[in-house]
Amino acid sequence: MFSLENQIVLITGASSGIGAACAKLFAAAGAKLILAARRFDRLQQLVEELNKNFSTEIYSLQLDVREIAAVESAISQLPPPWSDIDILINNAGLSRGLDKFHEASIQDWEEMIDTNIKGLLYLTRFVVPGMVSRDRGHVVNIGSIAGHQTYPNGNVYCGTKAAVKAITEGLKQDLLGTSIRVTSVDPGMVETEFSEVRFHGDAERAKKVYQGVTPLTPDDVADVILFCVTRPAHVNINEVILMPVDQASVTLVNRKQ
Ligand code: NDP
Ligand code: 8X3
């Protein structure tokens, strides 16, 4: 098994949901964490909690992944040894709106494309050259079942996650001949702040998404990510699709009354 002890792990979108769950699990496994998100107060709360429970070292970054200059300077200004990132978890992402294509907000589209595609590209572009020069590293992209199946009103969100799938495959191909691993972890329904963000803060509507269902938890997804990055160094898990037992496809969900 590949040990995470003292591995430097950069997690984007660590202030909530799957990213925060990864931070806890990776801290418990002995990794050194670089945690990034826009909400610095939320990151600080998490860091305090982690410091109480683990002896891990943590570097916090207030970062909007949509801002190319900010991403470039954040990565290039990391002091050693933080600059030698071993594992990049491209988790920051969001959906905005659930509307018919011809009625959807173009601003929502821009936000999803800028975050889910361009943000992931910027992080990867600035981190991977260091991995190549060290001939060591692992990039984990958080995709979605929405990248495998498009659902009504999911149009652009599904498009961004289909792009993540293609980008992950392309990165794997282009890194052939190096020791760097590339994985896409593609969950179905996970109860996080995701739906509240999608519905622009409408908590009631968000709650209904998970009504009568036992969804995945952020810890379930973090557990799968941990599995992927701790395989022996010659093993690459290319793609994992996971969903709740109560879900059979993006639209086929078993709801108890
Ligand atoms: P949350 O809303 O709970 O977490 C999203 C995280 O992304 C937050 O930490 C948020 O931090 C961060 N983020 C959003 N925009 C930016 C940005 N511009 N710059 C930096 N960080 C940003 O949702 P999840 O944990 O569910 O989502 C994590 C990933 O999982 C996303 O890529 C999502 O698409 C994917 N996913 C989620 C599923 C689900 O059902 N929940 C299923 C499949 C995939 P902050 O706002 O502080 O910047
Ligand atoms: C999030 C899962 O089904 O809401 O990527 O698109 S879904």
mmCIF file of C-alpha atoms in Angstrom, residues 66-232:
data_model
loop_
_atom_site.group_PDB
_atom_site.id
_atom_site.type_symbol
_atom_site.label_atom_id
_atom_site.label_comp_id
_atom_site.label_asym_id
_atom_site.label_seq_id
_atom_site.Cartn_x
_atom_site.Cartn_y
_atom_site.Cartn_z
ATOM 1 C CA ARG A 66 -11.543 30.842 -11.369
ATOM 2 C CA GLU A 67 -8.803 33.452 -11.082
ATOM 3 C CA ILE A 68 -5.886 32.289 -13.198
ATOM 4 C CA ALA A 69 -3.411 34.873 -11.846
ATOM 5 C CA ALA A 70 -4.327 34.028 -8.246
ATOM 6 C CA VAL A 71 -3.937 30.301 -8.903
ATOM 7 C CA GLU A 72 -0.583 30.791 -10.619
ATOM 8 C CA SER A 73 0.826 32.985 -7.842
ATOM 9 C CA ALA A 74 -0.585 30.759 -5.059
ATOM 10 C CA ILE A 75 1.133 27.702 -6.515
ATOM 11 C CA SER A 76 4.388 29.430 -7.512
ATOM 12 C CA GLN A 77 4.720 31.134 -4.119
ATOM 13 C CA LEU A 78 4.285 28.002 -2.005
ATOM 14 C CA PRO A 79 7.371 27.782 0.190
ATOM 15 C CA PRO A 80 9.354 24.534 0.166
ATOM 16 C CA PRO A 81 8.534 21.817 1.079
ATOM 17 C CA TRP A 82 4.867 22.768 0.422
ATOM 18 C CA SER A 83 5.689 23.431 -3.218
ATOM 19 C CA ASP A 84 6.439 19.733 -3.815
ATOM 20 C CA ILE A 85 2.797 18.693 -4.082
ATOM 21 C CA ASP A 86 2.353 14.916 -4.181
ATOM 22 C CA ILE A 87 -1.418 14.699 -4.570
ATOM 23 C CA LEU A 88 -3.764 17.252 -6.128
ATOM 24 C CA ILE A 89 -7.463 16.748 -5.426
ATOM 25 C CA ASN A 90 -9.408 18.927 -7.857
ATOM 26 C CA ASN A 91 -12.652 18.960 -5.897
ATOM 27 C CA ALA A 92 -13.809 22.615 -6.016
ATOM 28 C CA GLY A 93 -16.959 22.726 -8.077
ATOM 29 C CA LEU A 94 -20.588 23.639 -8.150
ATOM 30 C CA SER A 95 -23.851 23.552 -10.004
ATOM 31 C CA ARG A 96 -25.967 26.644 -10.509
ATOM 32 C CA GLY A 97 -29.605 26.347 -11.498
ATOM 33 C CA LEU A 98 -31.659 23.464 -12.826
ATOM 34 C CA ASP A 99 -33.393 25.084 -15.773
ATOM 35 C CA LYS A 100 -34.283 24.338 -19.338
ATOM 36 C CA PHE A 101 -31.410 25.261 -21.642
ATOM 37 C CA HIS A 102 -33.347 28.064 -23.378
ATOM 38 C CA GLU A 103 -34.419 29.592 -20.056
ATOM 39 C CA ALA A 104 -31.219 29.181 -18.034
ATOM 40 C CA SER A 105 -29.099 32.026 -16.706
ATOM 41 C CA ILE A 106 -25.965 32.623 -18.751
ATOM 42 C CA GLN A 107 -24.277 33.895 -15.587
ATOM 43 C CA ASP A 108 -24.933 30.487 -13.981
ATOM 44 C CA TRP A 109 -23.327 28.834 -17.006
ATOM 45 C CA GLU A 110 -20.259 31.058 -16.799
ATOM 46 C CA GLU A 111 -19.827 30.262 -13.108
ATOM 47 C CA MET A 112 -20.013 26.500 -13.669
ATOM 48 C CA ILE A 113 -17.691 26.542 -16.675
ATOM 49 C CA ASP A 114 -15.206 28.874 -14.963
ATOM 50 C CA THR A 115 -15.119 26.791 -11.772
ATOM 51 C CA ASN A 116 -15.614 23.180 -12.839
ATOM 52 C CA ILE A 117 -13.596 23.270 -16.052
ATOM 53 C CA LYS A 118 -11.296 26.275 -16.123
ATOM 54 C CA GLY A 119 -10.484 26.232 -12.389
ATOM 55 C CA LEU A 120 -9.593 22.546 -12.587
ATOM 56 C CA LEU A 121 -7.447 23.218 -15.649
ATOM 57 C CA TYR A 122 -5.561 26.094 -13.994
ATOM 58 C CA LEU A 123 -4.738 24.086 -10.853
ATOM 59 C CA THR A 124 -3.646 21.098 -12.893
ATOM 60 C CA ARG A 125 -1.580 23.160 -15.338
ATOM 61 C CA PHE A 126 0.350 24.879 -12.538
ATOM 62 C CA VAL A 127 0.826 21.833 -10.283
ATOM 63 C CA VAL A 128 1.583 19.030 -12.752
ATOM 64 C CA PRO A 129 4.894 20.403 -14.153
ATOM 65 C CA GLY A 130 6.423 20.045 -10.668
ATOM 66 C CA MET A 131 5.106 16.495 -10.472
ATOM 67 C CA VAL A 132 6.662 15.742 -13.865
ATOM 68 C CA SER A 133 10.039 17.142 -12.839
ATOM 69 C CA ARG A 134 9.969 15.072 -9.621
ATOM 70 C CA ASP A 135 8.485 12.095 -11.531
ATOM 71 C CA ARG A 136 6.035 11.613 -8.669
ATOM 72 C CA GLY A 137 2.413 12.562 -8.090
ATOM 73 C CA HIS A 138 -1.281 11.831 -8.355
ATOM 74 C CA VAL A 139 -4.087 14.011 -9.722
ATOM 75 C CA VAL A 140 -7.600 13.156 -8.557
ATOM 76 C CA ASN A 141 -10.426 14.964 -10.330
ATOM 77 C CA ILE A 142 -13.896 14.937 -8.825
ATOM 78 C CA GLY A 143 -16.250 14.360 -11.724
ATOM 79 C CA SER A 144 -19.812 13.147 -11.397
ATOM 80 C CA ILE A 145 -22.275 10.647 -12.752
ATOM 81 C CA ALA A 146 -23.550 13.796 -14.503
ATOM 82 C CA GLY A 147 -20.463 13.488 -16.719
ATOM 83 C CA HIS A 148 -21.640 10.060 -17.850
ATOM 84 C CA GLN A 149 -25.362 10.736 -18.251
ATOM 85 C CA THR A 150 -27.097 14.004 -19.067
ATOM 86 C CA TYR A 151 -30.397 14.659 -17.290
ATOM 87 C CA PRO A 152 -33.197 17.118 -18.088
ATOM 88 C CA ASN A 153 -32.268 20.671 -17.049
ATOM 89 C CA GLY A 154 -28.741 19.480 -16.166
ATOM 90 C CA ASN A 155 -27.440 20.647 -19.583
ATOM 91 C CA VAL A 156 -24.411 22.812 -18.761
ATOM 92 C CA TYR A 157 -23.554 21.258 -15.357
ATOM 93 C CA CYS A 158 -23.523 17.842 -17.067
ATOM 94 C CA GLY A 159 -21.403 19.366 -19.835
ATOM 95 C CA THR A 160 -18.820 20.579 -17.333
ATOM 96 C CA LYS A 161 -18.562 17.142 -15.751
ATOM 97 C CA ALA A 162 -18.347 15.459 -19.195
ATOM 98 C CA ALA A 163 -15.448 17.856 -19.802
ATOM 99 C CA VAL A 164 -13.813 16.733 -16.529
ATOM 100 C CA LYS A 165 -14.086 13.135 -17.742
ATOM 101 C CA ALA A 166 -12.434 13.972 -21.086
ATOM 102 C CA ILE A 167 -9.745 16.133 -19.453
ATOM 103 C CA THR A 168 -8.915 13.363 -16.972
ATOM 104 C CA GLU A 169 -8.547 10.861 -19.805
ATOM 105 C CA GLY A 170 -6.389 13.289 -21.791
ATOM 106 C CA LEU A 171 -4.130 14.021 -18.826
ATOM 107 C CA LYS A 172 -3.635 10.297 -18.209
ATOM 108 C CA GLN A 173 -2.629 9.803 -21.854
ATOM 109 C CA ASP A 174 -0.249 12.758 -21.889
ATOM 110 C CA LEU A 175 1.476 11.598 -18.675
ATOM 111 C CA LEU A 176 2.148 8.138 -20.067
ATOM 112 C CA GLY A 177 5.826 7.403 -19.520
ATOM 113 C CA THR A 178 5.913 9.235 -16.184
ATOM 114 C CA SER A 179 5.125 7.809 -12.731
ATOM 115 C CA ILE A 180 2.215 10.207 -12.238
ATOM 116 C CA ARG A 181 -1.218 8.761 -11.615
ATOM 117 C CA VAL A 182 -4.532 10.239 -12.744
ATOM 118 C CA THR A 183 -7.950 9.337 -11.371
ATOM 119 C CA SER A 184 -11.506 10.527 -11.746
ATOM 120 C CA VAL A 185 -13.901 9.892 -8.854
ATOM 121 C CA ASP A 186 -17.461 10.305 -10.079
ATOM 122 C CA PRO A 187 -20.171 10.249 -7.408
ATOM 123 C CA GLY A 188 -23.943 10.185 -7.646
ATOM 124 C CA MET A 189 -26.063 11.834 -4.983
ATOM 125 C CA VAL A 190 -24.016 13.075 -2.005
ATOM 126 C CA GLU A 191 -25.642 15.206 0.687
ATOM 127 C CA THR A 192 -23.510 18.348 1.010
ATOM 128 C CA GLU A 193 -24.091 22.057 0.393
ATOM 129 C CA PHE A 194 -24.204 21.195 -3.332
ATOM 130 C CA SER A 195 -27.996 21.501 -3.783
ATOM 131 C CA GLU A 196 -28.243 24.634 -1.662
ATOM 132 C CA VAL A 197 -25.620 26.225 -3.906
ATOM 133 C CA ARG A 198 -27.425 24.929 -7.013
ATOM 134 C CA PHE A 199 -30.675 26.538 -5.871
ATOM 135 C CA HIS A 200 -28.971 29.804 -4.886
ATOM 136 C CA GLY A 201 -29.518 29.330 -1.138
ATOM 137 C CA ASP A 202 -33.061 27.862 -1.232
ATOM 138 C CA ALA A 203 -32.558 25.396 1.651
ATOM 139 C CA GLU A 204 -36.115 23.985 1.472
ATOM 140 C CA ARG A 205 -35.753 23.071 -2.186
ATOM 141 C CA ALA A 206 -32.311 21.645 -1.525
ATOM 142 C CA LYS A 207 -33.620 19.426 1.296
ATOM 143 C CA LYS A 208 -36.189 17.878 -1.060
ATOM 144 C CA VAL A 209 -33.407 16.504 -3.295
ATOM 145 C CA TYR A 210 -32.483 14.040 -0.518
ATOM 146 C CA GLN A 211 -36.001 13.411 0.837
ATOM 147 C CA GLY A 212 -36.804 9.719 1.368
ATOM 148 C CA VAL A 213 -33.371 8.665 0.084
ATOM 149 C CA THR A 214 -30.258 7.540 1.900
ATOM 150 C CA PRO A 215 -27.658 9.520 -0.067
ATOM 151 C CA LEU A 216 -23.903 9.082 -0.012
ATOM 152 C CA THR A 217 -22.116 11.072 2.674
ATOM 153 C CA PRO A 218 -19.014 13.177 1.983
ATOM 154 C CA ASP A 219 -17.098 10.617 4.085
ATOM 155 C CA ASP A 220 -18.167 7.827 1.696
ATOM 156 C CA VAL A 221 -16.591 9.711 -1.209
ATOM 157 C CA ALA A 222 -13.466 10.644 0.757
ATOM 158 C CA ASP A 223 -13.048 6.961 1.604
ATOM 159 C CA VAL A 224 -13.030 6.052 -2.114
ATOM 160 C CA ILE A 225 -10.521 8.829 -2.867
ATOM 161 C CA LEU A 226 -8.300 7.535 -0.064
ATOM 162 C CA PHE A 227 -8.510 4.043 -1.577
ATOM 163 C CA CYS A 228 -7.465 5.367 -5.006
ATOM 164 C CA VAL A 229 -4.396 7.233 -3.738
ATOM 165 C CA THR A 230 -3.147 4.450 -1.473
ATOM 166 C CA ARG A 231 -2.854 1.713 -4.106
ATOM 167 C CA PRO A 232 0.658 0.435 -4.827
#
